Amino acid sequence: VTQMVLVIVPTWAAVHGDVLRYERQPGGRWNPVGARISVAMGRTGLGWGRGLHGLGAPAGCDGPGKSEGDGRSPAGVFMLGAAYGDRADAGSFPYTLVTPSWRCPDDPSSSHYNEVLDSASVTPDWNSAETMVRSDGLYRWVVFVEHNTAPRVPRGGSCIFLHVWAGATSTTVGCTSMERGALEDILAWMRPGGAVE
């Protein structure tokens, strides 16, 4: 990868932190890009997720694990997947304009668990799912964090996004949220296949 979005929090229980961005230069050096961005995290802090670092805590590391419905944002190293939203273009990053029928099933028994999809294109087999068009504007822009995707483990945690926050004192149910303009800057900066969190 050539781009990195680094989220920093002071403790496992922290619900607010900061994002720093970096670009890899020829020769491998990582240089900072842009200003520090304030973010809101899961309402109960963080827990080790399932990503490029492996499934759960790396060897020799402590801290809680992430599971479905625990209110924790996943800790670890994750590719950033596609962007979604209910507005027109989001820059050069792969982007899908969603309509009211789009969902992300968080039901562990669903064959579509932890997938963002148009529910009109499949036979829904879930009892609960995130609605990808929201009246509060929090999903105006969404970047899918590839947590618990390879493989998808039931109850491992689902529908983890970078998205717009409800305010500086808000928390999420497990995502990383920020001011809309900051997320728009990140979307404009990211290149397909280049970004990791």
mmCIF file of C-alpha atoms in Angstrom:
data_model
loop_
_atom_site.group_PDB
_atom_site.id
_atom_site.type_symbol
_atom_site.label_atom_id
_atom_site.label_comp_id
_atom_site.label_asym_id
_atom_site.label_seq_id
_atom_site.Cartn_x
_atom_site.Cartn_y
_atom_site.Cartn_z
ATOM 1 C CA VAL A 1 0.000 0.000 0.000
ATOM 2 C CA THR A 2 1.035 3.594 -0.483
ATOM 3 C CA GLN A 3 -1.403 5.337 1.875
ATOM 4 C CA MET A 4 -2.195 4.876 5.556
ATOM 5 C CA VAL A 5 -4.946 6.225 7.817
ATOM 6 C CA LEU A 6 -3.674 5.879 11.395
ATOM 7 C CA VAL A 7 -6.190 6.085 14.252
ATOM 8 C CA ILE A 8 -4.663 6.841 17.652
ATOM 9 C CA VAL A 9 -6.490 6.487 20.986
ATOM 10 C CA PRO A 10 -4.991 6.746 24.491
ATOM 11 C CA THR A 11 -6.543 3.608 26.079
ATOM 12 C CA TRP A 12 -8.697 0.585 25.221
ATOM 13 C CA ALA A 13 -11.682 2.316 26.852
ATOM 14 C CA ALA A 14 -11.212 5.626 25.011
ATOM 15 C CA VAL A 15 -14.139 6.806 22.898
ATOM 16 C CA HIS A 16 -12.347 9.690 21.163
ATOM 17 C CA GLY A 17 -9.045 9.873 19.336
ATOM 18 C CA ASP A 18 -7.224 11.292 16.358
ATOM 19 C CA VAL A 19 -6.510 10.318 12.760
ATOM 20 C CA LEU A 20 -3.217 10.942 11.006
ATOM 21 C CA ARG A 21 -2.604 10.276 7.313
ATOM 22 C CA TYR A 22 0.616 9.106 5.687
ATOM 23 C CA GLU A 23 1.900 8.435 2.170
ATOM 24 C CA ARG A 24 4.737 6.054 1.361
ATOM 25 C CA GLN A 25 7.535 7.690 -0.615
ATOM 26 C CA PRO A 26 9.962 5.954 -2.994
ATOM 27 C CA GLY A 27 12.398 4.081 -0.789
ATOM 28 C CA GLY A 28 9.714 3.185 1.758
ATOM 29 C CA ARG A 29 9.633 6.281 3.980
ATOM 30 C CA TRP A 30 6.191 7.282 5.314
ATOM 31 C CA ASN A 31 5.518 11.044 5.232
ATOM 32 C CA PRO A 32 2.623 12.757 7.044
ATOM 33 C CA VAL A 33 -0.182 14.322 4.987
ATOM 34 C CA GLY A 34 -2.583 17.008 6.179
ATOM 35 C CA ALA A 35 -3.668 17.969 9.672
ATOM 36 C CA ARG A 36 -4.619 15.763 12.628
ATOM 37 C CA ILE A 37 -8.350 14.903 12.562
ATOM 38 C CA SER A 38 -10.486 14.379 15.676
ATOM 39 C CA VAL A 39 -12.586 11.190 15.622
ATOM 40 C CA ALA A 40 -15.277 9.485 17.680
ATOM 41 C CA MET A 41 -14.960 5.735 18.334
ATOM 42 C CA GLY A 42 -17.170 2.931 19.625
ATOM 43 C CA ARG A 43 -19.186 3.705 22.766
ATOM 44 C CA THR A 44 -17.243 1.085 24.773
ATOM 45 C CA GLY A 45 -13.778 1.765 23.309
ATOM 46 C CA LEU A 46 -11.769 -0.684 21.207
ATOM 47 C CA GLY A 47 -11.123 -4.406 20.871
ATOM 48 C CA TRP A 48 -8.814 -6.447 18.656
ATOM 49 C CA GLY A 49 -10.498 -7.077 15.318
ATOM 50 C CA ARG A 50 -9.923 -9.427 12.377
ATOM 51 C CA GLY A 51 -7.784 -7.973 9.605
ATOM 52 C CA LEU A 52 -4.345 -7.910 7.987
ATOM 53 C CA HIS A 53 -2.749 -8.385 11.420
ATOM 54 C CA GLY A 54 -4.624 -11.701 11.842
ATOM 55 C CA LEU A 55 -7.702 -12.817 13.736
ATOM 56 C CA GLY A 56 -7.743 -11.034 17.073
ATOM 57 C CA ALA A 57 -4.792 -9.919 19.189
ATOM 58 C CA PRO A 58 -1.309 -10.350 17.669
ATOM 59 C CA ALA A 59 1.064 -12.566 19.670
ATOM 60 C CA GLY A 60 2.293 -10.839 22.796
ATOM 61 C CA CYS A 61 -0.396 -8.122 22.754
ATOM 62 C CA ASP A 62 -3.044 -7.635 25.401
ATOM 63 C CA GLY A 63 -6.448 -6.003 25.165
ATOM 64 C CA PRO A 64 -10.033 -7.153 24.644
ATOM 65 C CA GLY A 65 -11.370 -8.734 21.475
ATOM 66 C CA LYS A 66 -14.046 -7.345 19.140
ATOM 67 C CA SER A 67 -17.376 -9.182 18.742
ATOM 68 C CA GLU A 68 -20.792 -8.424 17.289
ATOM 69 C CA GLY A 69 -22.805 -5.882 19.252
ATOM 70 C CA ASP A 70 -20.106 -5.068 21.835
ATOM 71 C CA GLY A 71 -19.942 -1.360 20.946
ATOM 72 C CA ARG A 72 -16.175 -1.534 20.324
ATOM 73 C CA SER A 73 -14.300 -0.205 17.315
ATOM 74 C CA PRO A 74 -11.879 -2.827 15.954
ATOM 75 C CA ALA A 75 -8.166 -2.367 16.654
ATOM 76 C CA GLY A 76 -5.615 -3.709 14.186
ATOM 77 C CA VAL A 77 -4.602 -3.227 10.551
ATOM 78 C CA PHE A 78 -7.336 -3.220 7.899
ATOM 79 C CA MET A 79 -7.644 -2.463 4.209
ATOM 80 C CA LEU A 80 -10.120 0.273 3.382
ATOM 81 C CA GLY A 81 -12.735 -0.999 0.957
ATOM 82 C CA ALA A 82 -15.257 0.779 -1.222
ATOM 83 C CA ALA A 83 -16.965 4.079 -0.453
ATOM 84 C CA TYR A 84 -20.731 4.487 -0.354
ATOM 85 C CA GLY A 85 -23.058 7.422 0.041
ATOM 86 C CA ASP A 86 -26.310 9.066 -0.873
ATOM 87 C CA ARG A 87 -24.741 11.998 -2.748
ATOM 88 C CA ALA A 88 -23.131 12.262 -6.166
ATOM 89 C CA ASP A 89 -19.368 11.764 -6.613
ATOM 90 C CA ALA A 90 -16.866 11.033 -3.810
ATOM 91 C CA GLY A 91 -13.604 11.560 -5.704
ATOM 92 C CA SER A 92 -11.388 8.928 -7.314
ATOM 93 C CA PHE A 93 -11.936 6.201 -4.708
ATOM 94 C CA PRO A 94 -14.329 3.370 -5.765
ATOM 95 C CA TYR A 95 -17.745 4.765 -4.924
ATOM 96 C CA THR A 96 -21.320 3.486 -5.048
ATOM 97 C CA LEU A 97 -24.326 5.766 -4.889
ATOM 98 C CA VAL A 98 -26.796 4.034 -2.567
ATOM 99 C CA THR A 99 -30.594 4.159 -2.520
ATOM 100 C CA PRO A 100 -33.029 3.429 0.349
ATOM 101 C CA SER A 101 -32.936 -0.321 -0.385
ATOM 102 C CA TRP A 102 -29.206 -0.647 0.454
ATOM 103 C CA ARG A 103 -28.285 -2.519 3.648
ATOM 104 C CA CYS A 104 -25.368 -4.017 5.580
ATOM 105 C CA PRO A 105 -26.662 -7.114 7.415
ATOM 106 C CA ASP A 106 -25.355 -7.425 10.978
ATOM 107 C CA ASP A 107 -27.277 -10.644 11.628
ATOM 108 C CA PRO A 108 -24.609 -13.378 12.091
ATOM 109 C CA SER A 109 -26.967 -16.038 10.688
ATOM 110 C CA SER A 110 -27.311 -14.239 7.343
ATOM 111 C CA SER A 111 -25.423 -15.463 4.269
ATOM 112 C CA HIS A 112 -24.843 -11.748 3.574
ATOM 113 C CA TYR A 113 -23.413 -10.960 7.026
ATOM 114 C CA ASN A 114 -21.018 -7.997 6.900
ATOM 115 C CA GLU A 115 -21.702 -7.150 3.230
ATOM 116 C CA VAL A 116 -22.931 -3.837 1.860
ATOM 117 C CA LEU A 117 -25.545 -4.612 -0.787
ATOM 118 C CA ASP A 118 -28.775 -3.607 -2.460
ATOM 119 C CA SER A 119 -31.437 -5.667 -0.687
ATOM 120 C CA ALA A 120 -33.569 -5.470 -3.849
ATOM 121 C CA SER A 121 -30.959 -7.614 -5.660
ATOM 122 C CA VAL A 122 -31.012 -10.568 -3.213
ATOM 123 C CA THR A 123 -33.455 -12.582 -1.128
ATOM 124 C CA PRO A 124 -33.077 -11.027 2.346
ATOM 125 C CA ASP A 125 -32.217 -13.663 4.958
ATOM 126 C CA TRP A 126 -31.483 -11.380 7.908
ATOM 127 C CA ASN A 127 -33.373 -10.117 10.928
ATOM 128 C CA SER A 128 -31.310 -6.951 11.316
ATOM 129 C CA ALA A 129 -29.203 -4.746 9.058
ATOM 130 C CA GLU A 130 -27.726 -1.268 8.876
ATOM 131 C CA THR A 131 -29.734 1.039 6.598
ATOM 132 C CA MET A 132 -27.252 2.739 4.268
ATOM 133 C CA VAL A 133 -29.414 5.824 3.633
ATOM 134 C CA ARG A 134 -30.052 7.662 6.887
ATOM 135 C CA SER A 135 -32.091 10.796 7.534
ATOM 136 C CA ASP A 136 -29.519 12.064 10.078
ATOM 137 C CA GLY A 137 -26.759 12.390 7.447
ATOM 138 C CA LEU A 138 -24.265 10.161 9.306
ATOM 139 C CA TYR A 139 -23.911 7.901 6.257
ATOM 140 C CA ARG A 140 -23.727 10.694 3.711
ATOM 141 C CA TRP A 141 -20.235 9.296 3.034
ATOM 142 C CA VAL A 142 -19.145 5.861 4.221
ATOM 143 C CA VAL A 143 -15.876 3.973 3.742
ATOM 144 C CA PHE A 144 -16.093 0.229 4.423
ATOM 145 C CA VAL A 145 -13.351 -0.988 6.794
ATOM 146 C CA GLU A 146 -12.422 -4.539 5.797
ATOM 147 C CA HIS A 147 -12.756 -5.950 9.301
ATOM 148 C CA ASN A 148 -13.870 -9.593 9.573
ATOM 149 C CA THR A 149 -13.984 -10.105 5.808
ATOM 150 C CA ALA A 150 -11.433 -12.851 5.031
ATOM 151 C CA PRO A 151 -12.924 -14.997 6.328
ATOM 152 C CA ARG A 152 -16.199 -13.597 7.620
ATOM 153 C CA VAL A 153 -16.674 -15.146 11.059
ATOM 154 C CA PRO A 154 -20.219 -15.080 12.465
ATOM 155 C CA ARG A 155 -20.396 -12.786 15.526
ATOM 156 C CA GLY A 156 -16.890 -11.468 14.738
ATOM 157 C CA GLY A 157 -18.262 -7.964 14.147
ATOM 158 C CA SER A 158 -19.806 -6.352 11.104
ATOM 159 C CA CYS A 159 -20.564 -3.169 9.195
ATOM 160 C CA ILE A 160 -17.533 -1.186 10.377
ATOM 161 C CA PHE A 161 -17.207 2.146 8.592
ATOM 162 C CA LEU A 162 -15.494 5.486 8.495
ATOM 163 C CA HIS A 163 -18.483 7.843 8.490
ATOM 164 C CA VAL A 164 -19.717 11.307 9.430
ATOM 165 C CA TRP A 165 -20.076 11.951 13.149
ATOM 166 C CA ALA A 166 -23.019 13.317 15.134
ATOM 167 C CA GLY A 167 -20.677 15.782 16.860
ATOM 168 C CA ALA A 168 -17.410 16.053 18.755
ATOM 169 C CA THR A 169 -18.844 14.467 21.920
ATOM 170 C CA SER A 170 -20.656 11.632 20.115
ATOM 171 C CA THR A 171 -19.711 7.936 20.002
ATOM 172 C CA THR A 172 -20.546 5.128 17.566
ATOM 173 C CA VAL A 173 -21.606 1.487 17.852
ATOM 174 C CA GLY A 174 -18.182 0.373 16.569
ATOM 175 C CA CYS A 175 -17.217 2.630 13.680
ATOM 176 C CA THR A 176 -14.793 5.555 13.417
ATOM 177 C CA SER A 177 -16.607 8.832 12.762
ATOM 178 C CA MET A 178 -15.464 12.375 12.053
ATOM 179 C CA GLU A 179 -16.570 15.793 10.833
ATOM 180 C CA ARG A 180 -18.013 15.621 7.319
ATOM 181 C CA GLY A 181 -15.419 17.915 5.749
ATOM 182 C CA ALA A 182 -12.590 15.808 7.191
ATOM 183 C CA LEU A 183 -14.061 12.632 5.708
ATOM 184 C CA GLU A 184 -14.487 14.383 2.363
ATOM 185 C CA ASP A 185 -10.790 15.347 2.482
ATOM 186 C CA ILE A 186 -9.844 11.713 3.146
ATOM 187 C CA LEU A 187 -12.026 10.502 0.262
ATOM 188 C CA ALA A 188 -10.480 13.046 -2.108
ATOM 189 C CA TRP A 189 -6.982 11.973 -1.008
ATOM 190 C CA MET A 190 -7.411 8.169 -1.142
ATOM 191 C CA ARG A 191 -6.470 6.238 -4.271
ATOM 192 C CA PRO A 192 -7.949 2.857 -5.289
ATOM 193 C CA GLY A 193 -5.922 0.035 -3.767
ATOM 194 C CA GLY A 194 -3.727 2.431 -1.852
ATOM 195 C CA ALA A 195 -5.258 2.820 1.593
ATOM 196 C CA VAL A 196 -4.933 0.871 4.829
ATOM 197 C CA GLU A 197 -6.190 1.789 8.316
#
